[in-house]
Tab-separated table of C-alpha atoms and ligand atoms in Angstrom:
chain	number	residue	atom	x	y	z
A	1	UNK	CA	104.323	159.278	122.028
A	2	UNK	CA	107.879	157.323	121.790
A	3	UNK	CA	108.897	155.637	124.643
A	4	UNK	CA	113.094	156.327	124.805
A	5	UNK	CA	115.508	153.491	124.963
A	6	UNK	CA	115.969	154.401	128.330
A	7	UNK	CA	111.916	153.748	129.710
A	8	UNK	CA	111.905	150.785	127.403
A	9	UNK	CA	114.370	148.852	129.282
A	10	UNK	CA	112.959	150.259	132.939
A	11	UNK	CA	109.360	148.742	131.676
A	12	UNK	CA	111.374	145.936	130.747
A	13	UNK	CA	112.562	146.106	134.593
A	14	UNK	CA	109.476	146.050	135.707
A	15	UNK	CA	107.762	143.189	133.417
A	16	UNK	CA	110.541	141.441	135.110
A	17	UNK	CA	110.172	142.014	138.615
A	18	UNK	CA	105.991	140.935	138.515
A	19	UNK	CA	105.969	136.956	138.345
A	20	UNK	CA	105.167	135.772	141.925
A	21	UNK	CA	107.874	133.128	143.150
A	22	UNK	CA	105.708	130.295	144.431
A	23	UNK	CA	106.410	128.606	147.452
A	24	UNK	CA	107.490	125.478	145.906
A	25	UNK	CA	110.485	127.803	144.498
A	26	UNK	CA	111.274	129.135	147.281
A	27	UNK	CA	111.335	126.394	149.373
A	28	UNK	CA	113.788	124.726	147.347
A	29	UNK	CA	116.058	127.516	146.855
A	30	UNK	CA	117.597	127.888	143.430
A	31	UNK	CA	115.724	126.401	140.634
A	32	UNK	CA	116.935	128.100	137.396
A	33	UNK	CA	118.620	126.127	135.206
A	34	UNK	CA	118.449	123.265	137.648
A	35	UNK	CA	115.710	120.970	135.869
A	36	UNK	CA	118.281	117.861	135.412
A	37	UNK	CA	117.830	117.913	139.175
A	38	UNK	CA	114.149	117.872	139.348
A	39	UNK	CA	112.378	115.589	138.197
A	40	UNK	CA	108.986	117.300	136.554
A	41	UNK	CA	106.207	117.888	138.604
A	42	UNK	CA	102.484	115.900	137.628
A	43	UNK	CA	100.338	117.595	136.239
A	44	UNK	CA	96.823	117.736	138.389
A	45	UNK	CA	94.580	117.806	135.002
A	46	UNK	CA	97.074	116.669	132.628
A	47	UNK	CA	100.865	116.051	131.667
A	48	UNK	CA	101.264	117.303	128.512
A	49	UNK	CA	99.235	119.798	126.319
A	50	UNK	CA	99.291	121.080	122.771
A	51	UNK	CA	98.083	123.649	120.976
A	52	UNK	CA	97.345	124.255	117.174
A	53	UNK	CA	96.657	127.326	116.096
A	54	UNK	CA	95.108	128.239	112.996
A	55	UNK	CA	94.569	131.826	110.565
A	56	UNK	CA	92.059	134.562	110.827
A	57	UNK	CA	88.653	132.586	110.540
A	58	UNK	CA	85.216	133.681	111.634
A	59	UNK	CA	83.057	131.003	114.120
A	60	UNK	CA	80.379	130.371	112.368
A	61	UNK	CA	82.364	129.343	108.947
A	62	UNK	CA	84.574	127.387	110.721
A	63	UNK	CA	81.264	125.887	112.717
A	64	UNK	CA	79.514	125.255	109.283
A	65	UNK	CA	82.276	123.257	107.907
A	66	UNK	CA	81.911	119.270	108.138
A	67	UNK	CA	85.295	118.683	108.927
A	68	UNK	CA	85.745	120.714	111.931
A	69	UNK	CA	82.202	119.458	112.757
A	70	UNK	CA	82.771	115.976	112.802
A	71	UNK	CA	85.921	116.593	115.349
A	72	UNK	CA	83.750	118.734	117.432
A	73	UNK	CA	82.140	115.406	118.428
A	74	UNK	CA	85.439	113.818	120.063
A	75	UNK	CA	85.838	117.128	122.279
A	76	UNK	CA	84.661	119.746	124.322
A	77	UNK	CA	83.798	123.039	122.138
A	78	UNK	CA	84.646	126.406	123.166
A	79	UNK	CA	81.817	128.536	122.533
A	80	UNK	CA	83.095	132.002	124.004
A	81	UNK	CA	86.873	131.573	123.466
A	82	UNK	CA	88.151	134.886	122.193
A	83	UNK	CA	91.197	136.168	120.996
A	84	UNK	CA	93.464	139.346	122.210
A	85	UNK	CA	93.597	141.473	119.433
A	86	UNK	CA	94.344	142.250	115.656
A	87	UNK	CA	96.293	140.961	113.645
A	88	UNK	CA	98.799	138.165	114.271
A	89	UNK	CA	101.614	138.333	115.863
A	90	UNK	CA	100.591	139.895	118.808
A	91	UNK	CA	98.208	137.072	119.877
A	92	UNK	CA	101.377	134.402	119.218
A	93	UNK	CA	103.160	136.525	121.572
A	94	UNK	CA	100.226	136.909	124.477
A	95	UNK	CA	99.956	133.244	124.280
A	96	UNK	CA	103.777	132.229	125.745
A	97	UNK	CA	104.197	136.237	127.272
A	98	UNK	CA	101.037	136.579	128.566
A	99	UNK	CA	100.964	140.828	126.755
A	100	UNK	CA	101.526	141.834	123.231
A	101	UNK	CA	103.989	144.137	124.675
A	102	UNK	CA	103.076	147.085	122.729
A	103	UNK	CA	103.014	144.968	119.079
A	104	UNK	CA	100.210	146.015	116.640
A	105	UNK	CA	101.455	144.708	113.014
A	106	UNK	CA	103.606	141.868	111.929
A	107	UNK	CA	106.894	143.134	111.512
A	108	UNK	CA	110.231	141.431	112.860
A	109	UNK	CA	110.369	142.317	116.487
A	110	UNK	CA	113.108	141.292	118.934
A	111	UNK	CA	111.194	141.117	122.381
A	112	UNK	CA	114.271	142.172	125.247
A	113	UNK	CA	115.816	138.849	126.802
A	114	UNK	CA	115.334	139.820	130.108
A	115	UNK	CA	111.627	139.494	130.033
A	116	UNK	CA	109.860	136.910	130.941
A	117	UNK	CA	107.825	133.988	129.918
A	118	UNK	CA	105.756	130.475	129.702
A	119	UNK	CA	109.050	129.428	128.989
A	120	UNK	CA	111.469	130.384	132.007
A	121	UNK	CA	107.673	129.082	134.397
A	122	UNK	CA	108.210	125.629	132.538
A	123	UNK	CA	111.960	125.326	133.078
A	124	UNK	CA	111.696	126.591	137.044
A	125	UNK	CA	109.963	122.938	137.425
A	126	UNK	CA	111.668	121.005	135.455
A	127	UNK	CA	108.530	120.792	132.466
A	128	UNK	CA	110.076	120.859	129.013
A	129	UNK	CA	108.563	122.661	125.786
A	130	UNK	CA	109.187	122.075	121.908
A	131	UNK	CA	107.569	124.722	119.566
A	132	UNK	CA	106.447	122.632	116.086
A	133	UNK	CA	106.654	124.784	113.220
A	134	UNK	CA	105.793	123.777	109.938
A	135	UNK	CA	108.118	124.114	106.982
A	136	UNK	CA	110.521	126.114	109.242
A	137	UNK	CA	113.980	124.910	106.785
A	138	UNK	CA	116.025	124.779	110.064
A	139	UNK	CA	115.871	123.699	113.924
A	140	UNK	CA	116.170	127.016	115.521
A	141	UNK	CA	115.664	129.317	112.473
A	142	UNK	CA	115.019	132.986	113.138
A	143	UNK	CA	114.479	134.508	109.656
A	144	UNK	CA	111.211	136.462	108.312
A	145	UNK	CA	110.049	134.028	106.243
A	146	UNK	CA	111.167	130.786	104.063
A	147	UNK	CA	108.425	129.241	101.958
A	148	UNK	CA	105.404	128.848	104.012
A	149	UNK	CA	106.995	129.551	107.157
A	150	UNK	CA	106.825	132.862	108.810
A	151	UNK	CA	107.911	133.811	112.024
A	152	UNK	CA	105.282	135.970	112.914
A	153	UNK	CA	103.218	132.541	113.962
A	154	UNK	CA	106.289	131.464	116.204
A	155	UNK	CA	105.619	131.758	119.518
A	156	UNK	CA	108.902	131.580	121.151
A	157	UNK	CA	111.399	132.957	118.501
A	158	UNK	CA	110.424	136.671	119.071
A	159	UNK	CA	111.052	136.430	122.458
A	160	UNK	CA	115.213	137.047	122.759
A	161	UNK	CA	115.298	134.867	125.738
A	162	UNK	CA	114.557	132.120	123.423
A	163	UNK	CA	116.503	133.142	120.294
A	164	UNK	CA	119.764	134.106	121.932
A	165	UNK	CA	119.903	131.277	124.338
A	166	UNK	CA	121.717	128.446	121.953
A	167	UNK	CA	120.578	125.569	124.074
A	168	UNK	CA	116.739	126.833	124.349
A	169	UNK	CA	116.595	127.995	120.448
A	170	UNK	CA	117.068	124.293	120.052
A	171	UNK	CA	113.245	123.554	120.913
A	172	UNK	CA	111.891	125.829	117.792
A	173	UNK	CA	111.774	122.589	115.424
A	174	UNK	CA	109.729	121.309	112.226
A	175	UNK	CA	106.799	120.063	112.262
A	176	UNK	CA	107.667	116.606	111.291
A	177	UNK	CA	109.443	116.206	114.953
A	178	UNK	CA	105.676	116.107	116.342
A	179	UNK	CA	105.438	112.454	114.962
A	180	UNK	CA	109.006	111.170	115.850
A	181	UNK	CA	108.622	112.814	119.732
A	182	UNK	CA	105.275	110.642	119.647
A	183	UNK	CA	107.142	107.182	118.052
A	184	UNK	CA	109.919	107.974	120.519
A	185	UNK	CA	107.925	108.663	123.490
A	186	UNK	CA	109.367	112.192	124.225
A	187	UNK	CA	106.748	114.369	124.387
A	188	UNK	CA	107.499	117.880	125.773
A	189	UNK	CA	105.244	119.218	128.586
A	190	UNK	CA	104.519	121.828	126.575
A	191	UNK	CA	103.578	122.082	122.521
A	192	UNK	CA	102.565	124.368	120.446
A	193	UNK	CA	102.183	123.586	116.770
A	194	UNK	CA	102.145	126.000	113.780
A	195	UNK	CA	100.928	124.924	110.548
A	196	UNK	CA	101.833	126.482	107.279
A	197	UNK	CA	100.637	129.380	105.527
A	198	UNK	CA	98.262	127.125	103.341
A	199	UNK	CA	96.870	124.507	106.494
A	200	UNK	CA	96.207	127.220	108.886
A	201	UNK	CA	94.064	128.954	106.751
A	202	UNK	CA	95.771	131.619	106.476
A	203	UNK	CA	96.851	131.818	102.400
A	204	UNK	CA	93.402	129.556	102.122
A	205	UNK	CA	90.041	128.868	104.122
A	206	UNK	CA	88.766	127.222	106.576
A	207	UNK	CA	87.810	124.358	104.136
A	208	UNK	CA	91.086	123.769	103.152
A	209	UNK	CA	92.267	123.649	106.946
A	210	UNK	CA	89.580	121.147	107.800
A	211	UNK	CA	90.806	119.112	105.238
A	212	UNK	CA	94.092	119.500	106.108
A	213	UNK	CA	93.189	118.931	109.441
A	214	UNK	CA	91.274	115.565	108.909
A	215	UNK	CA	94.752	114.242	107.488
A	216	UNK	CA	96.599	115.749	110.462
A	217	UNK	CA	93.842	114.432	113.014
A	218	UNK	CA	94.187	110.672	111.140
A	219	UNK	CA	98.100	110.507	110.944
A	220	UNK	CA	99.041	112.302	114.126
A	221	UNK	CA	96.133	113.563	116.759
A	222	UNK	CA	95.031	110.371	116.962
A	223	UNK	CA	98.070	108.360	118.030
A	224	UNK	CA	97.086	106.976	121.360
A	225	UNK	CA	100.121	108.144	122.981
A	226	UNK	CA	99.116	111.382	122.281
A	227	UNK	CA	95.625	111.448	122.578
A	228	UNK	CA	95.388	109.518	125.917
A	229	UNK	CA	98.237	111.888	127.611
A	230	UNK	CA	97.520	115.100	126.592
A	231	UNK	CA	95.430	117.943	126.513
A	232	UNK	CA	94.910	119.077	122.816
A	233	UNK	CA	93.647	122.899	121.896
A	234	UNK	CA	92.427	123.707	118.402
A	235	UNK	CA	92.412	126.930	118.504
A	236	UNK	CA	92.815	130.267	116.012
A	237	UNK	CA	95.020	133.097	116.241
A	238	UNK	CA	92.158	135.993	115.945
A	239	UNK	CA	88.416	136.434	113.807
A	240	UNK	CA	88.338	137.710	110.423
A	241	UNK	CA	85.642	140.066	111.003
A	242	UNK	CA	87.512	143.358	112.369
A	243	UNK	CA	84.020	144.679	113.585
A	244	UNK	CA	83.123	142.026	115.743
A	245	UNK	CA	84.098	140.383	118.513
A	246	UNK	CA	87.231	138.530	118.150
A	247	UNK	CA	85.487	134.978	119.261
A	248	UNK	CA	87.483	131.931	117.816
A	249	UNK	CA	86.313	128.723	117.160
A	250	UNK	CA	87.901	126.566	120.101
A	251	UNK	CA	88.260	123.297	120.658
A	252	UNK	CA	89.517	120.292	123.425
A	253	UNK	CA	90.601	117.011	122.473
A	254	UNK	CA	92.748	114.348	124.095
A	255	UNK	CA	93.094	114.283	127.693
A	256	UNK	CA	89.290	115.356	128.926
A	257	UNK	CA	86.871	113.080	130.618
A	258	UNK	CA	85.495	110.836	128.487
A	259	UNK	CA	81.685	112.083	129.636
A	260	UNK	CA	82.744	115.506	127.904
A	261	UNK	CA	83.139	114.425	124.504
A	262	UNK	CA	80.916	115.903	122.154
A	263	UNK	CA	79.643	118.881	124.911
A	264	UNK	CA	79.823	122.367	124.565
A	265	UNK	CA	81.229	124.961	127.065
A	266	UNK	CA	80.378	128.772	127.121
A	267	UNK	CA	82.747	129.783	129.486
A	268	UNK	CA	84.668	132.918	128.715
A	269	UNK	CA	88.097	132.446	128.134
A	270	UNK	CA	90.730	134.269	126.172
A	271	UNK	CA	94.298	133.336	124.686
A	272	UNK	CA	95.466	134.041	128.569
A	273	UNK	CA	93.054	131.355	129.856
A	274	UNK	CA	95.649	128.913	128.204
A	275	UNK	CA	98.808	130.407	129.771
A	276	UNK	CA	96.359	130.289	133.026
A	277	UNK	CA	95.403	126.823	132.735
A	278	UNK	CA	99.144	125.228	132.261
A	279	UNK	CA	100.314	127.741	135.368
A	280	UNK	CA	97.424	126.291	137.842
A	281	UNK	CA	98.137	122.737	136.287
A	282	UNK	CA	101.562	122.637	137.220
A	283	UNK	CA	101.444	125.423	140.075
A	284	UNK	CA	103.826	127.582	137.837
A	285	UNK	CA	103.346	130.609	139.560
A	286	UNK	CA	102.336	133.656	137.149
A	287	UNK	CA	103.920	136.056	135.001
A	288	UNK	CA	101.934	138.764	136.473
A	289	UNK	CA	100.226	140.123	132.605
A	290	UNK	CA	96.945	139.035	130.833
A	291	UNK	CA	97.275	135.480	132.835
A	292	UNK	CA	96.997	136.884	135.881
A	293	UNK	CA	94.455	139.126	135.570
A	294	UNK	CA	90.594	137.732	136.708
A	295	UNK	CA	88.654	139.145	133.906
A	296	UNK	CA	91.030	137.062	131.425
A	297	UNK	CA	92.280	134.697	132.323
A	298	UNK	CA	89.513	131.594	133.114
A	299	UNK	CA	90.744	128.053	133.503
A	300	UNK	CA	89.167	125.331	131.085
A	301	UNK	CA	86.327	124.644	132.960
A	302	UNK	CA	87.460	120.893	133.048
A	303	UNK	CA	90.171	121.451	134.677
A	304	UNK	CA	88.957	123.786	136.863
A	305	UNK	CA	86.257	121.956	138.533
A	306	UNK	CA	89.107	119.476	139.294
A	307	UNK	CA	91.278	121.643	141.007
A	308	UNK	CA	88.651	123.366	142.609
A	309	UNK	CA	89.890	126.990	140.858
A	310	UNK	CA	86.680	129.207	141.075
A	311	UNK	CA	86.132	130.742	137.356
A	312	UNK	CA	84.496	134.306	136.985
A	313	UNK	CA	81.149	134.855	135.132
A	314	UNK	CA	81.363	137.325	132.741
A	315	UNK	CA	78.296	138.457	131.374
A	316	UNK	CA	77.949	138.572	128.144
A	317	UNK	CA	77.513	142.782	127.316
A	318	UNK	CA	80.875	142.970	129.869
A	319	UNK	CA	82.741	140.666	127.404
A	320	UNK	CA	84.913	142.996	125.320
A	321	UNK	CA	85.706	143.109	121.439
A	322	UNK	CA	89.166	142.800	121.642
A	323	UNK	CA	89.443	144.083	118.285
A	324	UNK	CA	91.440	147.080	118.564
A	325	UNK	CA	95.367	147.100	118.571
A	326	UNK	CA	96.998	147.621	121.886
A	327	UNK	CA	99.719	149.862	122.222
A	328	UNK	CA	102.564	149.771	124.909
A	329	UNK	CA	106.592	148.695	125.373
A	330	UNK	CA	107.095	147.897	121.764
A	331	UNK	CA	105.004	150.063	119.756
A	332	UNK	CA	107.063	151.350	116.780
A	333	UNK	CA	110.123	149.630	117.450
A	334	UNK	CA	109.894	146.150	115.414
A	335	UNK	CA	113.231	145.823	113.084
A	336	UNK	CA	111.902	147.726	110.312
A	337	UNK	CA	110.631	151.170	111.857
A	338	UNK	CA	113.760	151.928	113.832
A	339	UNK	CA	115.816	151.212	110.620
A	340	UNK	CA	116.053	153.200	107.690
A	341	UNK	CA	117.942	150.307	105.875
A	342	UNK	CA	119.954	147.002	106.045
A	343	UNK	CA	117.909	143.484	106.849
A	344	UNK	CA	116.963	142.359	110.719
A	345	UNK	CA	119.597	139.675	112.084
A	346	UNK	CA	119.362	136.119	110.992
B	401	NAG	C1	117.149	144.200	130.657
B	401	NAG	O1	117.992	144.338	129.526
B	401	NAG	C2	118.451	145.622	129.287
B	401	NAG	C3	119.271	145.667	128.001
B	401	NAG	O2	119.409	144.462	127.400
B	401	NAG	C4	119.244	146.151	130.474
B	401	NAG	O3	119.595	147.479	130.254
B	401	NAG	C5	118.412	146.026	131.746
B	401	NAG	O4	119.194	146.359	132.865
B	401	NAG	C6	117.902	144.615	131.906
B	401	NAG	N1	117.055	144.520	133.076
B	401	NAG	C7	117.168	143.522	133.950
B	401	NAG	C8	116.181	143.479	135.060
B	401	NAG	O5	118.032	142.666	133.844
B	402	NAG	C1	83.660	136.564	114.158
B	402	NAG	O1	83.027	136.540	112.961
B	402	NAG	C2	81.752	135.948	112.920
B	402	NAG	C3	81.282	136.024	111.545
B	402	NAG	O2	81.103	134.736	111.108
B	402	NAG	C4	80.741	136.612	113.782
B	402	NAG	O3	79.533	135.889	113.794
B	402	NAG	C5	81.295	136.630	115.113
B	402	NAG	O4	80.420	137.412	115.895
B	402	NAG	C6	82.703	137.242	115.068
B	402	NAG	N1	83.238	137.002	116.246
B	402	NAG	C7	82.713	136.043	116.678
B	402	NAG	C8	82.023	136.681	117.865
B	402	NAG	O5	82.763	134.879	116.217
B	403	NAG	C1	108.915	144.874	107.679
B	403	NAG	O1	109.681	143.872	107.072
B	403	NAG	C2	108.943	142.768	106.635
B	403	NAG	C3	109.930	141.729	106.127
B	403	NAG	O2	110.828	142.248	105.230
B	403	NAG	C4	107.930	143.214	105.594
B	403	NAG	O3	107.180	142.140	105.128
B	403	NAG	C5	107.022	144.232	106.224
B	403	NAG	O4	106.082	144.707	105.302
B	403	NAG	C6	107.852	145.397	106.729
B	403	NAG	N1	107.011	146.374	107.392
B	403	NAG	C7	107.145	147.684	107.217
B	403	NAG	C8	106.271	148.564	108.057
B	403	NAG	O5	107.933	148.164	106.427
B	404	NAG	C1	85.822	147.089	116.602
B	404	NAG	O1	84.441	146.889	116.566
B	404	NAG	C2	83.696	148.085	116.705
B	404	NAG	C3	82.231	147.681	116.784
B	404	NAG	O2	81.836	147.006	115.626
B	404	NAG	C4	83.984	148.983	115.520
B	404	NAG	O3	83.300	150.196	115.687
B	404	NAG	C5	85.487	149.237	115.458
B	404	NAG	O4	85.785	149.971	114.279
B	404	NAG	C6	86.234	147.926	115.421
B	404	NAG	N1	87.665	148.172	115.457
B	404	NAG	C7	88.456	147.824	114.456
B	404	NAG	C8	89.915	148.130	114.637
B	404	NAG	O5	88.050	147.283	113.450
């Protein structure tokens, strides 16, 4: 089935319409646009969190590798962390949009400005964001690809509210603006970091991303400004192993209690339970998808049991594969399969 132009943008509607306005909104009237205002809310669990995603790796090779081992032992490991689907791009999307909107390859797609995101959650309270990107030749770049960067990892430039808003295209910037943010004290709320085709495993292994990762742990990870104020998540986009589950090897650093470090937790989340997290951290409201559904979307357990947020206990057998592509809104309508010729915009 094609979905017409027309249905598109009424889904689009819709998607719109769902996130719940919060009463701290409300209460304060108009919020949009208004951060300068507002000074940022604390966070209850944390202040700042990043993520880092890496490529297409199975657990247990990850879990055998002495690299990723021996940082294990500073964090809390995510046993039953799972991924949304196959392949790519889709996940990168789920994790700011909270669907995969109908996305099932990694073609250029141009998600409709008017839907929402983590993004437009963030900037109702005043939080900021930066999205790192490795290699990326420009701050703001929207092309395919440019040496080792692609834009199918890049979880804000897809979305059009991003991309076509000058000021907010801004925060899509290299990766070497993680380390001067840290010197210069001006960490975002909200991170998300993107290695290159090579580090994040994806044109190598996952022994060539631990080593990688060592370095990046050593020269970076470990500042203390970073470490002690935020909430780190090594995480991977989706499994290599199409007919099994699509577990990914998980894991917290930074900002956990102290007692945690070197632990193990078996909770069930998903790539939703992140967007969940940072929304009950901040009271963010939701954007009414995947993070706002109960069989998905789990708070860290950390943080949880701090906020008193009561988790649900999926059983294992009710856990699902997540392995198959999921079809909806954008289905056969990325840049190159409602074109017959000519390139996608810059
Ligand atoms: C969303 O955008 C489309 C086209 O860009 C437009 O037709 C539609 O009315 C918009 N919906 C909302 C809720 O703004
Ligand atoms: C991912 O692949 C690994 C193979 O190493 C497999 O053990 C695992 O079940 C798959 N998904 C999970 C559940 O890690
Ligand atoms: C879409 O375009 C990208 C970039 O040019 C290309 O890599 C990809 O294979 C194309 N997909 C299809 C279905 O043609
Ligand atoms: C998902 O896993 C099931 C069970 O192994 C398998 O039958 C199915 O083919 C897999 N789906 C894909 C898209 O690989």
């Amino acid at each position: 089935m094609r979905l017409t132009l027309a249905s598109l943008f009424a889904l689009a509607t819709l998607a719109v319409a769902a996130p719940t306005v919060d009463e701290h909104t409300k209460h304060h009237g108009k919020h949009h646009g208004s951060h300068h205002k507002h000074p940022a809310v604390k966070g209850k669990a944390f202040d700042h969190i990043l993520q880092v995603w890496f490529e297409n790796q199975d657990f247990d090779v990850v879990d055998s590798i002495a690299n990723w081992k021996n940082l294990a032992k500073e964090g809390i490991l995510l046993e039953n962390f799972n991924a949304i689907t196959h392949p790519s791009e889709p996940n990168y999307v789920a994790a700011a949009g909270g669907s995969n909107f109908g996305i099932t390859n990694d073609d250029y797609y141009n998600i409709p400005a008017n839907i929402s995101t983590i993004y437009d959650l963030l900037e109702k309270k005043g939080l900021t964001w930066k999205v790192y990107q490795e290699d990326i030749p420009s701050v703001g770049y929207t092309g395919y690809k440019a040496g080792q960067y692609v834009r199918k990892h890049n979880p804000a430039v897809i979305f059009d509210s991003v991309a076509e808003n000058p000021k907010r295209v801004k925060n899509i910037v290299p990766g070497t603006q993680l380390d001067a943010d840290i010197k210069a004290g001006k960490l975002p709320n909200w991170m998300f970091y993107t290695p290159n085709m090579l580090n994040d495993a994806h044109d190598t292994d996952a022994k060539y991303a631990g080593k990688w990762l060592k370095r990046f742990y050593e020269t970076t990870l470990s500042k203390p400004e970073l470490l002690k104020n935020t909430l780190i998540l090594l995480t991977f986009d989706e499994n290599a192993s199409y007919p099994q589950r699509n577990r990914v090897w998980s894991l917290l650093l930074g900002d956990i209690p102290k007692k945690l470090k070197g632990t193990k937790d078996s909770t069930y989340y998903t790539h939703y339970s992140t967007l969940h997290t940072v929304e009950q951290n901040w009271d963010l409201g939701s954007l009414g998808r995947g993070d706002a559904e109960k069989k998905s979307n789990n708070v860290f357990d950390f943080v949880a049991k701090q906020i008193h947020y009561k988790n649900l206990n999926v059983a294992e057998h009710d856990i699902p594969l997540n392995n198959n592509t999921i079809s909806g809104l954008l289905t056969g309508k990325s840049f190159n399969e409602t074109h017959t010729s000519g390139t996608p915009p810059p």
